[in-house]
PDB file of C-alpha atoms in Angstrom:
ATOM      1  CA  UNK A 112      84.242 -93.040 -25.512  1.00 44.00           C
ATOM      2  CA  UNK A 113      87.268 -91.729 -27.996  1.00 50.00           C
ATOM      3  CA  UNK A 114      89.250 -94.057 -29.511  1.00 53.00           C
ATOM      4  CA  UNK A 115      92.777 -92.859 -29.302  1.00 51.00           C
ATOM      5  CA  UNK A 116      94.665 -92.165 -32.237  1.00 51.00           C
ATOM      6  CA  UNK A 117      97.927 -93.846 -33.327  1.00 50.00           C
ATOM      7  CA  UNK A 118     101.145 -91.361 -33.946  1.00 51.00           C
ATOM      8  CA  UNK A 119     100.777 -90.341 -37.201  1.00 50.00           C
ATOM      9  CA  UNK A 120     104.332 -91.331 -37.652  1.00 55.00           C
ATOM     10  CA  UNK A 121     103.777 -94.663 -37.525  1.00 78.00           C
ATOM     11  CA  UNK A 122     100.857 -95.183 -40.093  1.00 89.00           C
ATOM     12  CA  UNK A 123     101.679 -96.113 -43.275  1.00 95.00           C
ATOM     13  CA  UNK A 124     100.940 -94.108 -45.901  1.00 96.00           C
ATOM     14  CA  UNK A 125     101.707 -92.804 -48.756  1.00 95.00           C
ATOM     15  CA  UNK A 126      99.831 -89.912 -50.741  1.00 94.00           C
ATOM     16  CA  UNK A 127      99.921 -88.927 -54.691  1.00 88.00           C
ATOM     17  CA  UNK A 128      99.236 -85.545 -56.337  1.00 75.00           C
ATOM     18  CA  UNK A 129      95.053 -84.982 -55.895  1.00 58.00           C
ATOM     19  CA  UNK A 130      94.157 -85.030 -59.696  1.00 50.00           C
ATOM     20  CA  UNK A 131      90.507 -83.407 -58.931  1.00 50.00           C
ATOM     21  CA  UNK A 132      88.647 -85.838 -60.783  1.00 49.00           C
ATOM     22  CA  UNK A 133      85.946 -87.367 -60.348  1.00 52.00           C
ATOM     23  CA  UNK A 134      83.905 -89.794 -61.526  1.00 50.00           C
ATOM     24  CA  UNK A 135      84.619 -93.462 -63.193  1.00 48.00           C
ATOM     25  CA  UNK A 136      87.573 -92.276 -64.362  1.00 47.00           C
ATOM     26  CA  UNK A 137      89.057 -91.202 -61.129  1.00 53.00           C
ATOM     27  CA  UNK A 138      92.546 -92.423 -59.976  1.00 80.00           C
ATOM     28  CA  UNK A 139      93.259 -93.035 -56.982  1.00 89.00           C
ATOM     29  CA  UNK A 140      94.629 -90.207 -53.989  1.00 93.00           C
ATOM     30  CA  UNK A 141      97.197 -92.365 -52.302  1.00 95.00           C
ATOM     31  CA  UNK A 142      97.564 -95.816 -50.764  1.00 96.00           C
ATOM     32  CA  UNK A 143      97.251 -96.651 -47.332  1.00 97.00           C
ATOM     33  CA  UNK A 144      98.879-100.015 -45.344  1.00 97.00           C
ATOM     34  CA  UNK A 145      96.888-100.473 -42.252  1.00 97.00           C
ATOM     35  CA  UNK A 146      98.564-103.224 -39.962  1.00 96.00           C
ATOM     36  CA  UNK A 147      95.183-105.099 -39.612  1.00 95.00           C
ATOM     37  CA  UNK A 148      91.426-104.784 -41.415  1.00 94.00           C
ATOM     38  CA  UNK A 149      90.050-103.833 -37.483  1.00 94.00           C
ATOM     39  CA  UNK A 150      88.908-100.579 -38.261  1.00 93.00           C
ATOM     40  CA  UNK A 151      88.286 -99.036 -35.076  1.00 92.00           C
ATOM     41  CA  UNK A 152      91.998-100.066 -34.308  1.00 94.00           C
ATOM     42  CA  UNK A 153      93.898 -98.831 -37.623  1.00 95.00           C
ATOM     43  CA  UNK A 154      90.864 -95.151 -38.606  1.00 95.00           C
ATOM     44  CA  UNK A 155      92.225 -93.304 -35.746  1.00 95.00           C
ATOM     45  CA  UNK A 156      96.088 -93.398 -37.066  1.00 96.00           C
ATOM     46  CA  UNK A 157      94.918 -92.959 -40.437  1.00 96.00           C
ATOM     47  CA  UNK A 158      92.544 -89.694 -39.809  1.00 96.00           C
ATOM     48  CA  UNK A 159      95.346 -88.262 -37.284  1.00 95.00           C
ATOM     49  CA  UNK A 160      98.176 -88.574 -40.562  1.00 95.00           C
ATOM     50  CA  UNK A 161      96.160 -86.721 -42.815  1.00 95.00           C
ATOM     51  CA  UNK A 162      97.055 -83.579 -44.360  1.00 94.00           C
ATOM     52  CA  UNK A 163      95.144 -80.755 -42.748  1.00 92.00           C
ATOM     53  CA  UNK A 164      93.559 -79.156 -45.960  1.00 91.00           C
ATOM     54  CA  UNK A 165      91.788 -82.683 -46.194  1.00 93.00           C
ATOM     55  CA  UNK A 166      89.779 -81.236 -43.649  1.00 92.00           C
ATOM     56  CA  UNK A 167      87.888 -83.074 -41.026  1.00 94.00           C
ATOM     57  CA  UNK A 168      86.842 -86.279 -42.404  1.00 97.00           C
ATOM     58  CA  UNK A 169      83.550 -87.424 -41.489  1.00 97.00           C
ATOM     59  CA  UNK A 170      82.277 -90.436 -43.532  1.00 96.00           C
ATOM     60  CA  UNK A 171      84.624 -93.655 -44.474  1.00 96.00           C
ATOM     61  CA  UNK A 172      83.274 -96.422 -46.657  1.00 94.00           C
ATOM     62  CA  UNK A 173      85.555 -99.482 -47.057  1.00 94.00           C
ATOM     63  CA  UNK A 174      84.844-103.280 -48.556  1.00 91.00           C
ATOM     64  CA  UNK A 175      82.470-104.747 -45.752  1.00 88.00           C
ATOM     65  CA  UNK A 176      83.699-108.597 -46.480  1.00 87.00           C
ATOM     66  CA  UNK A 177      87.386-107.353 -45.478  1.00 90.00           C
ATOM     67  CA  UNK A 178      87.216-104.845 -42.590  1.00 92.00           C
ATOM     68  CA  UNK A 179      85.952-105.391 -39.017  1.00 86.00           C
ATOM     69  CA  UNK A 180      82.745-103.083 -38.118  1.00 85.00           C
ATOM     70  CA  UNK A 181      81.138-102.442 -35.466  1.00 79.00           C
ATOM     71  CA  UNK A 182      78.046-100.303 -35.201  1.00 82.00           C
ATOM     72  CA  UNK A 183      77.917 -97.247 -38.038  1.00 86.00           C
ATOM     73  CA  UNK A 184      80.895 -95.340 -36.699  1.00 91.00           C
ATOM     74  CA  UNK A 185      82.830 -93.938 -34.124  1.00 93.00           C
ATOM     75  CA  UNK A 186      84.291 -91.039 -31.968  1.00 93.00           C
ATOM     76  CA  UNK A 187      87.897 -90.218 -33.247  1.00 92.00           C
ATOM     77  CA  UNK A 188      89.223 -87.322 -31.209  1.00 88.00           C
ATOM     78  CA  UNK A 189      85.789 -85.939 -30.055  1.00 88.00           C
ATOM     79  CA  UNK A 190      84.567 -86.101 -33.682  1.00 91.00           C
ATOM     80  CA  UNK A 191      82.295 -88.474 -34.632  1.00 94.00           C
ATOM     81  CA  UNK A 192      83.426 -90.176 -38.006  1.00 96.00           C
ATOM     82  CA  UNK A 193      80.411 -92.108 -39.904  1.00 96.00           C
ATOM     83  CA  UNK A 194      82.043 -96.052 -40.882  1.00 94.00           C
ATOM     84  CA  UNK A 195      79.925 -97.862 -43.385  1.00 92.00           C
ATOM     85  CA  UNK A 196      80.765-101.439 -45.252  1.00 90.00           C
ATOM     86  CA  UNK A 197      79.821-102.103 -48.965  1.00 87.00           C
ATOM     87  CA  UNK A 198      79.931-105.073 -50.983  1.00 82.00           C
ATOM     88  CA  UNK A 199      79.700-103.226 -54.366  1.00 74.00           C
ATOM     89  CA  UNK A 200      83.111-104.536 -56.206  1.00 66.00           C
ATOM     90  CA  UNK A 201      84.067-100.637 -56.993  1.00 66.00           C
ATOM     91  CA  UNK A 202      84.817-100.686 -53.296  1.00 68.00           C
ATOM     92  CA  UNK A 203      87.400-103.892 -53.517  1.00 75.00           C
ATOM     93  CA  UNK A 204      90.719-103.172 -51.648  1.00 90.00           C
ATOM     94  CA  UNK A 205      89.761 -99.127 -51.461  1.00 93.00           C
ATOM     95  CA  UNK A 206      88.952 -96.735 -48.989  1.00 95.00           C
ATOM     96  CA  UNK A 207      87.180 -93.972 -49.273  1.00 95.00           C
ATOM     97  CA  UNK A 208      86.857 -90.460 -47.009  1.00 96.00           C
ATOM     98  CA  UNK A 209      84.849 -88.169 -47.385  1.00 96.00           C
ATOM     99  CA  UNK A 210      84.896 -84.387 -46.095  1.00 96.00           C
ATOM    100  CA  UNK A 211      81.995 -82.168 -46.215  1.00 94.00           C
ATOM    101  CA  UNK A 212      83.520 -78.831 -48.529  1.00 92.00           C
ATOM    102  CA  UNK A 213      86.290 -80.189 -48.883  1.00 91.00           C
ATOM    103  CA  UNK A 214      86.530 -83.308 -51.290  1.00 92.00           C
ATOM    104  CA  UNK A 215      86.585 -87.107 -51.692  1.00 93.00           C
ATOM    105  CA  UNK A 216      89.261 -89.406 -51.443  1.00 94.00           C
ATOM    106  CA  UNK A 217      90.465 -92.627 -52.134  1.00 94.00           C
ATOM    107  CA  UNK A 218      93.244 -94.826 -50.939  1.00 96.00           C
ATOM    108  CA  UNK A 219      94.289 -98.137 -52.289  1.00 95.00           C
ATOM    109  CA  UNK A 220      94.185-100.279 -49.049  1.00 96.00           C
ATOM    110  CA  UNK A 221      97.104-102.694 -49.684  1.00 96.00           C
ATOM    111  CA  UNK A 222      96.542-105.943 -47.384  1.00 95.00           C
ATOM    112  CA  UNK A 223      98.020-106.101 -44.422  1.00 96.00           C
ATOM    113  CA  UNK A 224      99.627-109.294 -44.627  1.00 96.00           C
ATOM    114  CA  UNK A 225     102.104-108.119 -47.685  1.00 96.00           C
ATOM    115  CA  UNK A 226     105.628-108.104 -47.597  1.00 96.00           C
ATOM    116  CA  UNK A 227     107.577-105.094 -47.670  1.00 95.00           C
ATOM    117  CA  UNK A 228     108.551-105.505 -51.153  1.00 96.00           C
ATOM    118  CA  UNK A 229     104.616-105.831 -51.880  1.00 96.00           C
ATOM    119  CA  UNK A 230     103.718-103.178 -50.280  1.00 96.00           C
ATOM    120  CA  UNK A 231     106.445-100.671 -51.563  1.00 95.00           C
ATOM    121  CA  UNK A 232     104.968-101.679 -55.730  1.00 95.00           C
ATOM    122  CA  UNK A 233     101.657-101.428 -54.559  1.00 94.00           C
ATOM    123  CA  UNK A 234     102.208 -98.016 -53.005  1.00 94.00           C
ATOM    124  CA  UNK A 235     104.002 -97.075 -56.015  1.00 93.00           C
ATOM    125  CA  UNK A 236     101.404 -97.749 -57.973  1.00 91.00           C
ATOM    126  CA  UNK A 237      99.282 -96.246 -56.496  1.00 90.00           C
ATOM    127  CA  UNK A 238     100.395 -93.047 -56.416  1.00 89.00           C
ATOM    128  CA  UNK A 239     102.274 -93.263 -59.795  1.00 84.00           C
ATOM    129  CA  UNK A 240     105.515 -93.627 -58.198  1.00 75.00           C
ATOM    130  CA  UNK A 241     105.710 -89.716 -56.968  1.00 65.00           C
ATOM    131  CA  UNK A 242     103.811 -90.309 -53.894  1.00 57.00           C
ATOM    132  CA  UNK A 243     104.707 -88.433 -50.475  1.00 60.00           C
ATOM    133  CA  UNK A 244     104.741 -89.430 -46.656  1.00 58.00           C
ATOM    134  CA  UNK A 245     102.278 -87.176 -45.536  1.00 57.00           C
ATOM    135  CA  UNK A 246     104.051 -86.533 -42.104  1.00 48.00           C
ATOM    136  CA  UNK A 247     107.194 -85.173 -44.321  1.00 45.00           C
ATOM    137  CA  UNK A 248     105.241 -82.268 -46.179  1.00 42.00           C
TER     138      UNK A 248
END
């Protein structure tokens, strides 16, 4: 069974310059505001507002105390995308995606409860205040 994907258009995200680091020192690709931590509910949006060059994403590893797993993955558009859970504290409120030949990313995960305001520093932050809808470029 697919799980359908949300319109793009309606996930929030928000993307910063990829640096190409990697490593410790790595900062962070973007930030991501999922409307709940059900992550067979909010992956499908997410994957379908990706940039294209991302490629296809096939692993995601988020903080296992805070997101809702089931199983060790799922099928996203006839593509099955590997979900695992962690409770090493470099995961904390990150997400990370991975894409064979392609790269790595990460995406601060700001909680889902937070006010707009919240959300909108967070965001900032995250992508050093030059960040980019991804659905605009």
């Amino acid at each position: 069974m697919t799980v359908p994907s949300r319109p793009a258009s309606s996930v929030r995200l928000r993307l910063g310059e990829y640096s190409g680091a990697s490593g410790p020192a790595r900062s962070l690709d973007g930030a991501w505001w999922p409307r709940s931590y059900d992550l067979t509910a909010e992956l499908p949006g997410l994957l379908a507002a990706l940039p294209h060059r991302w490629g296809h994403i096939t692993s995601v590893l988020v903080n296992g105390g805070m997101w809702s797993l089931s199983g060790d993955g799922m099928l996203i558009d006839d593509q099955w995308v590997h979900a695992r859970g962690t409770d090493s504290a470099r995961a904390g409120h990150t997400v990370c995606l991975l894409s064979p030949g392609q790269g790595r990313w990460d995406l601060l995960v700001v909680p889902p409860a937070a006010t707009d305001a919240e959300a909108e520093r967070l965001m900032d932050t995250a992508t050093g205040g030059s960040g980019t809808d991804p659905a605009q470029s």
